[in-house]
Short mmCIF file of C-alpha atoms and ligand atoms in Angstrom, two decimals:
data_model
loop_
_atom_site.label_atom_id
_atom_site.label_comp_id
_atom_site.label_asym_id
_atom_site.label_seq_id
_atom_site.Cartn_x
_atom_site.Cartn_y
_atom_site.Cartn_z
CA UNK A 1 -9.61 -16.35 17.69
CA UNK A 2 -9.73 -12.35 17.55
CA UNK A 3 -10.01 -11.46 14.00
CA UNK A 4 -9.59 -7.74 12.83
CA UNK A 5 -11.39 -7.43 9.04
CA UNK A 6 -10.86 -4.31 7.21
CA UNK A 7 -13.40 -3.16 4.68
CA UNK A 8 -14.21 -0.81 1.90
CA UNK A 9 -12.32 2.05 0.13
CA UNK A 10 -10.89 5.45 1.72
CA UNK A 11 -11.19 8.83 0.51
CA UNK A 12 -8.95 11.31 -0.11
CA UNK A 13 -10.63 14.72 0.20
CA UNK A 14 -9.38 17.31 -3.49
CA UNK A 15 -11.69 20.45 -2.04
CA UNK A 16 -14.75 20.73 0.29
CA UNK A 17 -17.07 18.77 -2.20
CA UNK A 18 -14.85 16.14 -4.20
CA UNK A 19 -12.76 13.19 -3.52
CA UNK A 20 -10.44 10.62 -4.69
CA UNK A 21 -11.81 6.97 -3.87
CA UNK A 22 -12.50 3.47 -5.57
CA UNK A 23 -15.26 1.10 -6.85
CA UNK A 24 -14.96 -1.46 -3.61
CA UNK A 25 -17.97 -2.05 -2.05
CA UNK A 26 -16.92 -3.49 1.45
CA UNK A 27 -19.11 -6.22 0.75
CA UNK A 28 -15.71 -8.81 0.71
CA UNK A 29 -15.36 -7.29 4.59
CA UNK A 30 -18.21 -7.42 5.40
CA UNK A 31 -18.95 -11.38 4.62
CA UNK A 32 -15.63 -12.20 6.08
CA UNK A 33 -16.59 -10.14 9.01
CA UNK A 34 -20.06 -11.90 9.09
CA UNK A 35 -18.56 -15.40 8.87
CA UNK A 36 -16.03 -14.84 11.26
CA UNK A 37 -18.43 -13.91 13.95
CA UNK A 38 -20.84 -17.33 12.81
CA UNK A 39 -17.86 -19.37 13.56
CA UNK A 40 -17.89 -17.96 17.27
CA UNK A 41 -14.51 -15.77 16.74
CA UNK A 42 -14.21 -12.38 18.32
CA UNK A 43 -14.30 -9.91 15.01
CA UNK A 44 -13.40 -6.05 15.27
CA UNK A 45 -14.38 -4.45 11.64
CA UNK A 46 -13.07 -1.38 10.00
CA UNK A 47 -14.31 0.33 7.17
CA UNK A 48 -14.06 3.28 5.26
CA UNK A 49 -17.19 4.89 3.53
CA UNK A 50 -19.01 1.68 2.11
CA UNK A 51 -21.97 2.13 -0.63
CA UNK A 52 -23.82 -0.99 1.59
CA UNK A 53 -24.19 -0.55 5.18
CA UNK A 54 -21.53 -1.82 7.58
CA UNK A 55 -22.95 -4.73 10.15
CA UNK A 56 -23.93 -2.61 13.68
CA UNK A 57 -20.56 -2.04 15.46
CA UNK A 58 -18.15 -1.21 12.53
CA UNK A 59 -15.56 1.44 13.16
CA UNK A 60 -15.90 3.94 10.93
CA UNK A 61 -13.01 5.68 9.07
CA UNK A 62 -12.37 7.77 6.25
CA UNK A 63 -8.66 8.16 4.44
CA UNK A 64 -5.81 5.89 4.11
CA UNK A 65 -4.31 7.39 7.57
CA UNK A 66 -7.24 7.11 9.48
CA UNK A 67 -7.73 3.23 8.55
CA UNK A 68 -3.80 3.10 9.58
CA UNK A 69 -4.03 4.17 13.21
CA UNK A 70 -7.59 2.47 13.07
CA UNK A 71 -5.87 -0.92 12.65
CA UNK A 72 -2.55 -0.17 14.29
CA UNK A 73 -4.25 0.43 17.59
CA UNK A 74 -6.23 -2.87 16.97
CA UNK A 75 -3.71 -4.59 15.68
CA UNK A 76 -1.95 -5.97 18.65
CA UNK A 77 -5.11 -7.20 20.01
CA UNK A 78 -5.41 -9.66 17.10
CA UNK A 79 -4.46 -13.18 15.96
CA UNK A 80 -5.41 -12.44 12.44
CA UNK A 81 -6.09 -9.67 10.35
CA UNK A 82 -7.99 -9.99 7.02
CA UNK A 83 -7.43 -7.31 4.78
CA UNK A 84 -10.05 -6.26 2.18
CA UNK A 85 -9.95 -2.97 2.08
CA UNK A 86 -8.63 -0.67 -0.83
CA UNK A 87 -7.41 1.94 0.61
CA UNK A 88 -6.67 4.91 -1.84
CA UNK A 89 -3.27 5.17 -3.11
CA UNK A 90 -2.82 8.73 -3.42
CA UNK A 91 -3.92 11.79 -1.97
CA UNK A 92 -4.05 15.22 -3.40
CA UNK A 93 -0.69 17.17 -1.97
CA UNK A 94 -2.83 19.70 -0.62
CA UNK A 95 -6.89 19.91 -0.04
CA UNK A 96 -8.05 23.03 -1.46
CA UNK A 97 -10.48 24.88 1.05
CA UNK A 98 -12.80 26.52 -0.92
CA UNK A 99 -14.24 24.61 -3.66
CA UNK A 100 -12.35 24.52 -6.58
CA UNK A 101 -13.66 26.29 -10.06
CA UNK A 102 -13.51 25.52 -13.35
CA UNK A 103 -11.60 27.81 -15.60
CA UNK A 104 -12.58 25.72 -19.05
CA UNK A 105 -8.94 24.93 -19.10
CA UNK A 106 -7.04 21.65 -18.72
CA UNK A 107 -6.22 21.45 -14.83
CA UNK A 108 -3.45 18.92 -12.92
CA UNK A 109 -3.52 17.66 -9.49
CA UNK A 110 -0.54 17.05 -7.80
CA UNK A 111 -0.68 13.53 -6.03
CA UNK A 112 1.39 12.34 -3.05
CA UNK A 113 1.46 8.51 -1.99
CA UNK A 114 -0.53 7.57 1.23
CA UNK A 115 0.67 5.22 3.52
CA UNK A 116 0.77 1.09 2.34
CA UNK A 117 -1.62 -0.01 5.42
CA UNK A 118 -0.50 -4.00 5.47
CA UNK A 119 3.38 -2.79 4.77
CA UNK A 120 3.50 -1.40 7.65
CA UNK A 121 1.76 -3.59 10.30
CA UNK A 122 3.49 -6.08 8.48
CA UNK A 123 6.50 -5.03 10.44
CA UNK A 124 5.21 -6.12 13.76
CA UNK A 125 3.42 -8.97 12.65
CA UNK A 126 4.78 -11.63 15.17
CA UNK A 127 2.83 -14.74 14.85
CA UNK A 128 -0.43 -13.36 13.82
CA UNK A 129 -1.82 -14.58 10.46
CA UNK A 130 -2.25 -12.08 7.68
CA UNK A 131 -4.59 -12.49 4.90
CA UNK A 132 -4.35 -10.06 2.01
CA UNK A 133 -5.83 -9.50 -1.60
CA UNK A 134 -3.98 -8.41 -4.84
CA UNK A 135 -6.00 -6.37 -7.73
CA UNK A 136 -4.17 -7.02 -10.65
CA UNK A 137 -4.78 -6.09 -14.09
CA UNK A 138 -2.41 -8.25 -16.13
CA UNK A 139 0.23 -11.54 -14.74
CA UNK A 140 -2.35 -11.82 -11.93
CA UNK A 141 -0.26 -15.02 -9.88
CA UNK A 142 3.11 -13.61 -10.48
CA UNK A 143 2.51 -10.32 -9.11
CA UNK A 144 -0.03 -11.18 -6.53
CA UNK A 145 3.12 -13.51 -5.15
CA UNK A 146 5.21 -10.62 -5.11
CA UNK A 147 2.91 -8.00 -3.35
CA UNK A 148 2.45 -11.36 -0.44
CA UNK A 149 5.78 -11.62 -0.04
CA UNK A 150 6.72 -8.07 -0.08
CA UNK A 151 4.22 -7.54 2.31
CA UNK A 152 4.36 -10.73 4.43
CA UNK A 153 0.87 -12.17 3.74
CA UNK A 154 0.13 -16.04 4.85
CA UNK A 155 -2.72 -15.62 1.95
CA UNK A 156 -3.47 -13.43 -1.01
CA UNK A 157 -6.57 -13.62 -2.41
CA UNK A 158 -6.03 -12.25 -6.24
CA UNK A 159 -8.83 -11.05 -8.72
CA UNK A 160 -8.90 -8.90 -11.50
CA UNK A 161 -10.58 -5.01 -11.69
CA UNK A 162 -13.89 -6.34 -11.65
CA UNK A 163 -14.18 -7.97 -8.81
CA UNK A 164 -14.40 -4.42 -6.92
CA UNK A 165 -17.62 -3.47 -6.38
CA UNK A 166 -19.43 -6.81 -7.57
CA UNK A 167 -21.20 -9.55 -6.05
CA UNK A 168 -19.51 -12.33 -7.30
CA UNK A 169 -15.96 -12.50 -8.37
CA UNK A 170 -13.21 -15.37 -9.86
CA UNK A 171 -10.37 -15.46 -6.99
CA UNK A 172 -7.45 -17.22 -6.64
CA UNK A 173 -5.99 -18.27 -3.56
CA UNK A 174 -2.05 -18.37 -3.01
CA UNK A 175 0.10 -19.33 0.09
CA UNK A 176 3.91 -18.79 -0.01
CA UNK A 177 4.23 -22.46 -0.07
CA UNK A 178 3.15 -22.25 -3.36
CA UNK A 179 -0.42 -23.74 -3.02
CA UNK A 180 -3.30 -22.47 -5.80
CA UNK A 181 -6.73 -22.21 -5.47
CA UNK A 182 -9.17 -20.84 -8.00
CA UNK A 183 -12.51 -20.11 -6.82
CA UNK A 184 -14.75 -19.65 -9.80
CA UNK A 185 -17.57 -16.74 -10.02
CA UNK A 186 -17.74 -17.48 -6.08
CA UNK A 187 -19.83 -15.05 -4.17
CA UNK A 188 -18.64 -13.18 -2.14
CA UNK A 189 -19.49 -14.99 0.69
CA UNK A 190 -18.53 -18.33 -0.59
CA UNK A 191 -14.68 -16.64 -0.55
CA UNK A 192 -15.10 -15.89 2.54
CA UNK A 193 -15.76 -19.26 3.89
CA UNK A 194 -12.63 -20.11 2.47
CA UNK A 195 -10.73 -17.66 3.62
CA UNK A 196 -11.78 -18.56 7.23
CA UNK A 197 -11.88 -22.25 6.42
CA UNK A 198 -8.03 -22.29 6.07
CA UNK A 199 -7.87 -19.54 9.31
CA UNK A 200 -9.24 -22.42 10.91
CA UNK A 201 -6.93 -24.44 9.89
CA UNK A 202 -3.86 -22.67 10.33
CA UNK A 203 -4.64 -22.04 14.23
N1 CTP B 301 -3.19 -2.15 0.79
C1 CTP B 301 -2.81 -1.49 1.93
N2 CTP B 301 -2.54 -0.15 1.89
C2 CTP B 301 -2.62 0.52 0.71
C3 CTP B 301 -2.98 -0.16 -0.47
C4 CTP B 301 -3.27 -1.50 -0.40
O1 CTP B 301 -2.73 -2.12 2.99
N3 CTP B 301 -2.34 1.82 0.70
C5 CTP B 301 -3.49 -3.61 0.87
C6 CTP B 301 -4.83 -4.02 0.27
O2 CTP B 301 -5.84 -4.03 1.25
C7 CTP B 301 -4.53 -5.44 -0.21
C8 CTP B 301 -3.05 -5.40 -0.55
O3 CTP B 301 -2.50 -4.28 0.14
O4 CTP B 301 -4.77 -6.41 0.80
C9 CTP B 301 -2.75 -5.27 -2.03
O5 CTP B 301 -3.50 -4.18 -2.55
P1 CTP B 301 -3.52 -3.81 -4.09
O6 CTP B 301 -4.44 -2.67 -4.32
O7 CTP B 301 -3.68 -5.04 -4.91
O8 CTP B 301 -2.03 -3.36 -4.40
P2 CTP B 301 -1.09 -2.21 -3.90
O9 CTP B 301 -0.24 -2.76 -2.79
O10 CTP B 301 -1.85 -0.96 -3.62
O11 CTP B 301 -0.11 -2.02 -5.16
P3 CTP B 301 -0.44 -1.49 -6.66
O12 CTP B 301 -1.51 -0.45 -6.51
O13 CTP B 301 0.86 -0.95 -7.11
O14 CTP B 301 -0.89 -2.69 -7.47
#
């Protein structure tokens, strides 16, 4: 199968030296990525700025917008797209271009939504498989179900805050059938053997 995987956070640039960005890792991507390719399917992997190194032959991205026309120019190509990224929600309205000083006084930043990345390759998703993940602070099932049916997952993967960033993490797997799975404190690449175990057996 061809397999696109898409990795790490995104960054969303406030002046010449700061950003808005997130805890993940990529290391979920990246062991997806890496298992994909064991099993003998054809991987493309995107990422955004990861704190560990991407495997040789990662496409490298930056913001929410650049991981969008990343994928969307992949996306076609694929069968199934596993999406671990976390691309940052919001972007400053404008990036400042010189560097931004402190006055001493309390200072706002106006925030404008990026673009929702799986909503909208979601649209032309055809028969290709789409696995997702849901980061969800409190009624973790409920709304993970919502976000996979609002944005037409075949699998959500939820966890809890935490699991950004670290190396193992407590996951639960849903399908819109209404099948559960809960993988205990599973590494990260024991969740990705899942995931690609019931790839495997979807195709
Ligand atoms: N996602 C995306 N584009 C975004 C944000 C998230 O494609 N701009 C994807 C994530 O990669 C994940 C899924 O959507 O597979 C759910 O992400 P999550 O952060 O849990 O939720 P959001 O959809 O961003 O919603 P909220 O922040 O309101 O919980």
């Amino acid at each position: 199968m061809k397999i696109l995987v898409a990795a790490g956070p995104t960054r969303e640039w406030i002046d010449p030296v700061r950003f808005l960005s997130n805890a993940s890792s990529g290391r979920m991507g990246f062991a997806c990525a890496r298992e994909a390719r064991r099993r003998g399917h054809r991987v493309v992997l995107v990422a955004g700025p990861t704190s560990e190194p991407p495997p040789p032959g990662t496409v490298r991205v930056e913001t929410t917008r650049q991981m969008l026309s990343a994928l969307r120019r992949r996306f076609g190509w694929c069968d199934a797209l596993i999406m671990t990224a976390a691309p940052a929600d919001f972007a400053p309205a404008a990036r400042a271009r010189a560097k931004i000083k402190k006055t001493g006084r309390p200072a706002a930043l106006r925030l404008v939504p990026t673009p929702d990345i799986l909503a909208a390759l979601a649209r032309r998703k055809g028969r290709r498989l789409i696995v997702g993940f849901a980061l969800e602070s409190h009624a973790l099932v409920r709304r993970a179900r919502a976000k996979m049916a609002a944005k037409r997952m075949d699998l959500v993967a939820a966890n809890a805050p935490q699991a950004a960033g670290a190396r193992c993490a407590t996951v639960t797997l849903l399908t819109p059938d209404g099948g559960r799975e809960t993988l205990r404190g599973a590494t990260k690449e024991r969740i990705a053997r899942r995931i690609l175990d019931w790839i495997g057996a979807r195709k």
